[in-house]
Short mmCIF file of C-alpha atoms in Angstrom, two decimals:
data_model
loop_
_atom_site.label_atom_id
_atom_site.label_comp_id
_atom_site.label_asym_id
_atom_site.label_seq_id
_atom_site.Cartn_x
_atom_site.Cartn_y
_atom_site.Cartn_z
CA UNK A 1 0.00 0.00 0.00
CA UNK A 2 3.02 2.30 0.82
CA UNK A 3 4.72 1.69 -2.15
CA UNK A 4 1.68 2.30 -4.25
CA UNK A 5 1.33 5.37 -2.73
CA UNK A 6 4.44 6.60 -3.15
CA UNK A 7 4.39 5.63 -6.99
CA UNK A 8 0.55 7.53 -7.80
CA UNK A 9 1.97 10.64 -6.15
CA UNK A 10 5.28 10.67 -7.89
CA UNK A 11 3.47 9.84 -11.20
CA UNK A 12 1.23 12.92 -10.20
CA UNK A 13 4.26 15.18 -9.76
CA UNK A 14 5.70 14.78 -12.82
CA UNK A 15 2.44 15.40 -14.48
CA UNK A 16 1.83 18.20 -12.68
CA UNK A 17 5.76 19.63 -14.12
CA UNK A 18 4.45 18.46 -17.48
CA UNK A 19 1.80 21.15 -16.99
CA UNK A 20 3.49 23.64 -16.26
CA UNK A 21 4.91 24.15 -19.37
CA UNK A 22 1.27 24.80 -21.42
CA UNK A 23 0.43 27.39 -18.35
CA UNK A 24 1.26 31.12 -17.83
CA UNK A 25 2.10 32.89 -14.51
CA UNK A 26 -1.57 34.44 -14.44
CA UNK A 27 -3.46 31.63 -15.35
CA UNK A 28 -1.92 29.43 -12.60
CA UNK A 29 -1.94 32.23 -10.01
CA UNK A 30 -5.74 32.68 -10.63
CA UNK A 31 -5.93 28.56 -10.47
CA UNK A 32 -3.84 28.55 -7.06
CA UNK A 33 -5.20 31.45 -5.02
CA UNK A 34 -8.29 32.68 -5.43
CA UNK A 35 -10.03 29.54 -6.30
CA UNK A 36 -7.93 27.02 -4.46
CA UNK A 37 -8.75 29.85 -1.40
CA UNK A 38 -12.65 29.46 -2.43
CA UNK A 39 -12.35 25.33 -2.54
CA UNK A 40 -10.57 24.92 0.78
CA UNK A 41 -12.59 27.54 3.17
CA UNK A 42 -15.75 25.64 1.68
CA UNK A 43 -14.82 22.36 2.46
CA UNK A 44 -12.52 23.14 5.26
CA UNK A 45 -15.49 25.26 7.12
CA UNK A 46 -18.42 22.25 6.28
CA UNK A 47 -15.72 18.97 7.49
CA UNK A 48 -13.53 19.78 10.60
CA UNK A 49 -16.34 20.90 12.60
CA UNK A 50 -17.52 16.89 11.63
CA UNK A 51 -14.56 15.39 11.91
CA UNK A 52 -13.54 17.27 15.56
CA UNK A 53 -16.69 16.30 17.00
CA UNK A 54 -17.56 12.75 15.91
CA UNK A 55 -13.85 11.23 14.88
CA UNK A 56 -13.30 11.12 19.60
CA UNK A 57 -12.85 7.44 20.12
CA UNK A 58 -16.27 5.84 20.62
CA UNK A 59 -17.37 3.70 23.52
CA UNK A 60 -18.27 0.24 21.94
CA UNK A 61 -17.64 -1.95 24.90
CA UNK A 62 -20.86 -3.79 25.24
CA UNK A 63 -21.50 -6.10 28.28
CA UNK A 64 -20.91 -9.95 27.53
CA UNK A 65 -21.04 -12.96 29.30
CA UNK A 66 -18.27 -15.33 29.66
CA UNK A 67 -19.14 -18.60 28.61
CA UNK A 68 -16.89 -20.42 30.83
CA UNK A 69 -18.96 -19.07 34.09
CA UNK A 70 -20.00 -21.51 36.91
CA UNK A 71 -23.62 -22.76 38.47
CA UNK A 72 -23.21 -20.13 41.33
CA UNK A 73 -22.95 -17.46 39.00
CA UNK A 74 -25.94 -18.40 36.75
CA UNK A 75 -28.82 -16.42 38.89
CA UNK A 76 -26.25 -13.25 39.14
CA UNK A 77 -25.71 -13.40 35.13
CA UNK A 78 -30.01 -14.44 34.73
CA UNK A 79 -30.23 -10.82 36.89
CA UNK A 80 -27.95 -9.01 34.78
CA UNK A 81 -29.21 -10.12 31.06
CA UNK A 82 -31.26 -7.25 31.42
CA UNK A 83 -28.85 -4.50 32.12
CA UNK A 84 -26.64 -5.97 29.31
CA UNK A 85 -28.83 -5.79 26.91
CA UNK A 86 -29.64 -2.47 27.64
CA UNK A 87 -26.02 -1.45 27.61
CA UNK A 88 -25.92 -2.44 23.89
CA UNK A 89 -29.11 -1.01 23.16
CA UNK A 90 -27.56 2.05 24.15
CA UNK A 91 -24.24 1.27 22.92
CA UNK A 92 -25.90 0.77 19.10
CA UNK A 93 -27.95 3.85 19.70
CA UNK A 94 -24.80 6.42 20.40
CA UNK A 95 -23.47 4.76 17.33
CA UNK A 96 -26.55 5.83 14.98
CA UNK A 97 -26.67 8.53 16.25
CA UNK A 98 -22.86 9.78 15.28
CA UNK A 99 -23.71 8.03 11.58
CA UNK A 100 -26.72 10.18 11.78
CA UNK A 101 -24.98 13.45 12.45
CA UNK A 102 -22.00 12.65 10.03
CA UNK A 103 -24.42 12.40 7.03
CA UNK A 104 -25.34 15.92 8.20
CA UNK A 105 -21.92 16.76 6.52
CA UNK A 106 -23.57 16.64 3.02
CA UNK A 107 -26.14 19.06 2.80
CA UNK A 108 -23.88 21.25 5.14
CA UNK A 109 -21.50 21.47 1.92
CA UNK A 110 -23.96 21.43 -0.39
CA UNK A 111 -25.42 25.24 1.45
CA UNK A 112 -21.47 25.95 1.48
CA UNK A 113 -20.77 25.37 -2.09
CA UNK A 114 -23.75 26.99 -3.23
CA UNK A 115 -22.69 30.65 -0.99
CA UNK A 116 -19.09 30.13 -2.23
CA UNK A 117 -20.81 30.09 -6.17
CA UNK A 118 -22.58 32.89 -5.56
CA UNK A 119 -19.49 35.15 -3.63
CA UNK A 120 -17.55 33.87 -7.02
CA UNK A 121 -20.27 34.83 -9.34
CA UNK A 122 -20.73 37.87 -7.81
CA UNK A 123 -16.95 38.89 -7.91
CA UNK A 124 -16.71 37.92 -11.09
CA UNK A 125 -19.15 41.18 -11.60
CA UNK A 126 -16.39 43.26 -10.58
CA UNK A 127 -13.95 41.87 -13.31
CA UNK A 128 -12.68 43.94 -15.94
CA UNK A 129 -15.01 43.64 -18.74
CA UNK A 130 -14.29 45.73 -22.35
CA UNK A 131 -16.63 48.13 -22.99
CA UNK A 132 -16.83 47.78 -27.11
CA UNK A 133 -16.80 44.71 -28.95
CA UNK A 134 -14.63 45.40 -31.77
CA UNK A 135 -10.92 45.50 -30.64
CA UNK A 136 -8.85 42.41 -30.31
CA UNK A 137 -7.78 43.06 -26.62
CA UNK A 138 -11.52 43.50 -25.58
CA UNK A 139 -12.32 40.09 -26.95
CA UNK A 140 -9.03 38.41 -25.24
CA UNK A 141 -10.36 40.21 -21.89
CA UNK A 142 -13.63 38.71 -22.76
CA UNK A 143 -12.52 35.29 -22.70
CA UNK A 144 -10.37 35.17 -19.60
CA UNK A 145 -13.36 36.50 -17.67
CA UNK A 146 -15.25 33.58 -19.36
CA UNK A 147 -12.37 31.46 -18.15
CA UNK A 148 -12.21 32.53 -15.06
CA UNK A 149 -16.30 32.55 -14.33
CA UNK A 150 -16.64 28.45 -15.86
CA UNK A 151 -13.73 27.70 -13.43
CA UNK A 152 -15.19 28.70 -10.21
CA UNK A 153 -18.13 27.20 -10.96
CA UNK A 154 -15.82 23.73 -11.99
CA UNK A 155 -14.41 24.22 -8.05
CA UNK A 156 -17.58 25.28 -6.25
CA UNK A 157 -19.20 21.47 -7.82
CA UNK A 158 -16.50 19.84 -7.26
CA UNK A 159 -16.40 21.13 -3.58
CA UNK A 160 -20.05 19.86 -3.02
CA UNK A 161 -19.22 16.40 -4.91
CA UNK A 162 -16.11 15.81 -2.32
CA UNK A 163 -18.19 16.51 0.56
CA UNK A 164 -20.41 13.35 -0.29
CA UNK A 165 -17.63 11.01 0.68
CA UNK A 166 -17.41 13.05 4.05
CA UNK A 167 -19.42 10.72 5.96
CA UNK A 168 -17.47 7.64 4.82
CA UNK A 169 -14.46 9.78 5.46
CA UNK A 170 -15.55 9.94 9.18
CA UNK A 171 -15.83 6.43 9.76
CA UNK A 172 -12.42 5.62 8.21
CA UNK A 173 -10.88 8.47 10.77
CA UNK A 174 -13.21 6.66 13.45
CA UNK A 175 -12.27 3.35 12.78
CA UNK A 176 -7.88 4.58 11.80
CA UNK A 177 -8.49 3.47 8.38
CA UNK A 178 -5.82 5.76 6.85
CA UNK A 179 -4.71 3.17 3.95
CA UNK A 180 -8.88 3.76 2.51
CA UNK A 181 -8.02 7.78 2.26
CA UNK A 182 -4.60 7.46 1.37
CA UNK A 183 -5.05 5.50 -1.56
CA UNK A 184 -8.30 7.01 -2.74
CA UNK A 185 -6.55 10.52 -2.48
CA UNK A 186 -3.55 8.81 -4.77
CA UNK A 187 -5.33 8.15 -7.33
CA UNK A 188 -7.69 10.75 -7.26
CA UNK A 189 -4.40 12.62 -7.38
CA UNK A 190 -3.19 11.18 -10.64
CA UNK A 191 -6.13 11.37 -12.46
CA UNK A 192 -6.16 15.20 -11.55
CA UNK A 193 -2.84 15.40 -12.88
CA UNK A 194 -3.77 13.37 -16.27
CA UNK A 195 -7.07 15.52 -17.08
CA UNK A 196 -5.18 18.52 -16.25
CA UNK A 197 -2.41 17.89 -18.99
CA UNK A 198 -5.04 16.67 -20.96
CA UNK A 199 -7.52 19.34 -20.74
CA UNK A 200 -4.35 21.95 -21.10
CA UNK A 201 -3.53 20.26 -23.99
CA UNK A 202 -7.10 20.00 -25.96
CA UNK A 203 -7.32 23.50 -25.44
CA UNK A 204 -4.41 24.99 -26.36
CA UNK A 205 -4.92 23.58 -30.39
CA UNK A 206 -6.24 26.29 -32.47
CA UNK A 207 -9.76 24.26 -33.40
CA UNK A 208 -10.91 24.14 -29.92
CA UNK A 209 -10.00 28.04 -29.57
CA UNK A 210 -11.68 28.73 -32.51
CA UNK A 211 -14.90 26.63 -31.92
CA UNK A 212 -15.11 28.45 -28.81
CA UNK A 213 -14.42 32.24 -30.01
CA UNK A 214 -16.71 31.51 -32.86
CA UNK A 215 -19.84 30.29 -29.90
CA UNK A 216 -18.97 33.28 -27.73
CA UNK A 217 -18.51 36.34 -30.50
CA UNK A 218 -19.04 35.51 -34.07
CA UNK A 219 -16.55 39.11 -34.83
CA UNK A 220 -13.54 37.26 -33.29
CA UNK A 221 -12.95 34.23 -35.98
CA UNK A 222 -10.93 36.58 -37.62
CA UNK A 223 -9.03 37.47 -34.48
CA UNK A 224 -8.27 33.70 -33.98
CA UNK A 225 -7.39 33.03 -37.64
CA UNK A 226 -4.96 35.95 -37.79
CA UNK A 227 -2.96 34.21 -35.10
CA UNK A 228 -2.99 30.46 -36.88
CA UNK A 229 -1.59 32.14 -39.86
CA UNK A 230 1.01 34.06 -37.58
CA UNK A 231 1.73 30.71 -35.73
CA UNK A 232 1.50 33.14 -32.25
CA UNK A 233 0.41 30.35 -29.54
CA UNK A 234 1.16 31.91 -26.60
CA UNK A 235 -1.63 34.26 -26.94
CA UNK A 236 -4.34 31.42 -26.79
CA UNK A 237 -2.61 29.00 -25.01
CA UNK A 238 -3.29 30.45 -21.96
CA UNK A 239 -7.10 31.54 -22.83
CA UNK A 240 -8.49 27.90 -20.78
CA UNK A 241 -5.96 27.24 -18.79
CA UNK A 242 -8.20 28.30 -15.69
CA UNK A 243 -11.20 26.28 -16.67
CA UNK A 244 -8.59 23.03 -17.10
CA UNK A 245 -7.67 23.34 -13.75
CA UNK A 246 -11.33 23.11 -12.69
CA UNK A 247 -12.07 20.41 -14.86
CA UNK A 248 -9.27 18.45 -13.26
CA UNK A 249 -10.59 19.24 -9.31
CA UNK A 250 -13.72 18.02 -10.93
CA UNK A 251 -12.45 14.92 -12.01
CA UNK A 252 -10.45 14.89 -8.73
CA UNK A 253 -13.59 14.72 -6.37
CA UNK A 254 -15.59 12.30 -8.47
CA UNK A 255 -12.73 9.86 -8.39
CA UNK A 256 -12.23 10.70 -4.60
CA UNK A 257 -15.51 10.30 -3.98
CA UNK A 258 -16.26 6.96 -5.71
CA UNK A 259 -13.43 5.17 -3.97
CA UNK A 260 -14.55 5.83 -1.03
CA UNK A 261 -18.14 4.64 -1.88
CA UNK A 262 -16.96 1.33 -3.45
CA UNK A 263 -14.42 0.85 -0.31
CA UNK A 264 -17.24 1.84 1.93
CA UNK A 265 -19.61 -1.06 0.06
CA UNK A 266 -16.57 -3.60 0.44
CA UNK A 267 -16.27 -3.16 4.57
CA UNK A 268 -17.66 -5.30 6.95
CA UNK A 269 -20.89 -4.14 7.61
CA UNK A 270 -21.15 -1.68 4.21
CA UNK A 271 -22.10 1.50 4.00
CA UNK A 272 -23.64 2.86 7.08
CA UNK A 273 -26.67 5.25 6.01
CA UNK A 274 -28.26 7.24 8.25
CA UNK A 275 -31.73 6.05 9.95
CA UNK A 276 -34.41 6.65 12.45
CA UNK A 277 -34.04 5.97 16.21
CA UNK A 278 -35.76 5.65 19.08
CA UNK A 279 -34.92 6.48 22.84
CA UNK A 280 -33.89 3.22 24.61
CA UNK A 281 -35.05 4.38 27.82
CA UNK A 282 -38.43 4.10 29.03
CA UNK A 283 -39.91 6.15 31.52
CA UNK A 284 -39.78 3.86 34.48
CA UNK A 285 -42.81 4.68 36.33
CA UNK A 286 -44.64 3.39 33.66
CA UNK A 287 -44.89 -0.45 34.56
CA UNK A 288 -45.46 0.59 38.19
CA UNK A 289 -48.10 2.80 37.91
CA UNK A 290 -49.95 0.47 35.92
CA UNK A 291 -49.81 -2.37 38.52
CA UNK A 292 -51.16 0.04 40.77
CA UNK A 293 -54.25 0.33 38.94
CA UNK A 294 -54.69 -2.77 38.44
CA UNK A 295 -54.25 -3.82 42.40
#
């Protein structure tokens, strides 16, 4: 499992190098601060208070009976088959109620992801947009704010999509399963890193900018066919390079995400979804007052 490990997130790295070189400075600083800042407060405000709370070590030591007890301790153990099995009446109740309050997690994140899309939507207001529609530089400014806008969207879904594994996530913290997370983030990890040089790569051909300046503005075909014939690719490499970054988180939380479902299916006892519980504890007058009326 180590070495696995070790091999995903050093096939990740140099992936991640490989991408460097069909990214500008801006593009990646827009990638790596403002949205990475959006995707972590998100999760990181909807998960720790979760994992603080319900990942304390759990009581599960139900009462048992030895089997190897004698005759003389047969009316003592008749006397206390009651009390045991209330113990692990109790002891399964405290334990459905933590799965209950973990699945909480989920639409916690989904409320979170939806105020971080609108705080990027509504910054994205505030962007720099041209005011004509006729110069080349307007219609370059146009399509980085385009960029920019599809991006944070990419990182607000894939911020609710992560936090559906949270729940699973707290039972493998619960039960020290750190080998479930660790490889689930590996290769979540390396598929990031493969559909971001993929993604970086699609976009940066002169077809796919086309297609796309020709659906946003018809007026700027001849913008993008003036650089084909001038062979000038750094001007539109960098015109997606945003958005490929949040199509890679994307990919990164659905992976994420259905590892830990499958592993979740695989463990003893599957997945543990959240249900309806009653109170153990009766009121114990109740028994007592009755035989009162009826005396």
């Amino acid at each position: 499992g180590t070495l696995i490990s070790i091999i995903l997130r050093i096939a990740s790295f140099l992936l991640s190098q490989l991408t460097v070189r069909f990214v500008s400075a801006s593009a990646l600083g827009k990638a790596s601060i403002p949205l990475e800042l959006l995707l972590g407060t998100s999760l990181f405000v909807g998960r720790e208070g979760f994992r603080l709370a319900l990942t304390k070590e759990v009581s599960e030591h139900n009462s048992t009976v030895n089997d190897d007890v004698g005759d003389r301790e047969y009316d003592e153990n008749e006397r206390n088959k009651k009390q045991s099995n209330m113990k692990q009446k109790q002891g399964m109740h405290t334990r459905q109620k933590i799965v209950n309050v973990s699945w909480l997690s989920i639409p916690t994140g989904a409320v979170l992801s939806i105020a971080a899309l609108i705080m990027h939507l509504h910054s994205c207001k505030y962007l720099s947009l041209p005011k004509t529609d006729a110069a080349t530089s307007d219609d370059l400014a146009r399509l980085n704010a385009f960029d920019y806008k599809i991006a944070g969207m990419l990182f607000c879904l894939a911020s609710f999509i992560e936090s559906l594994a949270e729940p699973l996530i707290i039972r493998c913290l619960q039960e020290m399963d750190v080998a479930t997370k660790a490889k689930a983030e590996g290769v979540a990890l390396l598929c990031k890193a493969a559909s971001c040089f993929g993604v970086l790569y699609i976009t940066a051909t002169f077809w796919f900018q086309n297609l796309v300046v020709d659906f946003m503005h018809p007026t700027t075909i001849d913008y993008g066919l003036d650089l084909k014939m001038k062979g000038d690719r750094d001007a539109s490499n960098n015109n997606f390079a945003v958005t490929a970054f949040g199509v890679s988180q994307l990919v990164y939380a659905m992976v994420y995400t259905a590892i830990i479902y499958w592993r979740g299916m695989l463990a003893v006892g599957g997945i543990r979804w959240p249900k309806r519980i009653q109170a153990p504890i009766h009121n114990p007058y109740q028994n007592s007052s009755k035989s009162r009326i009826v005396s």
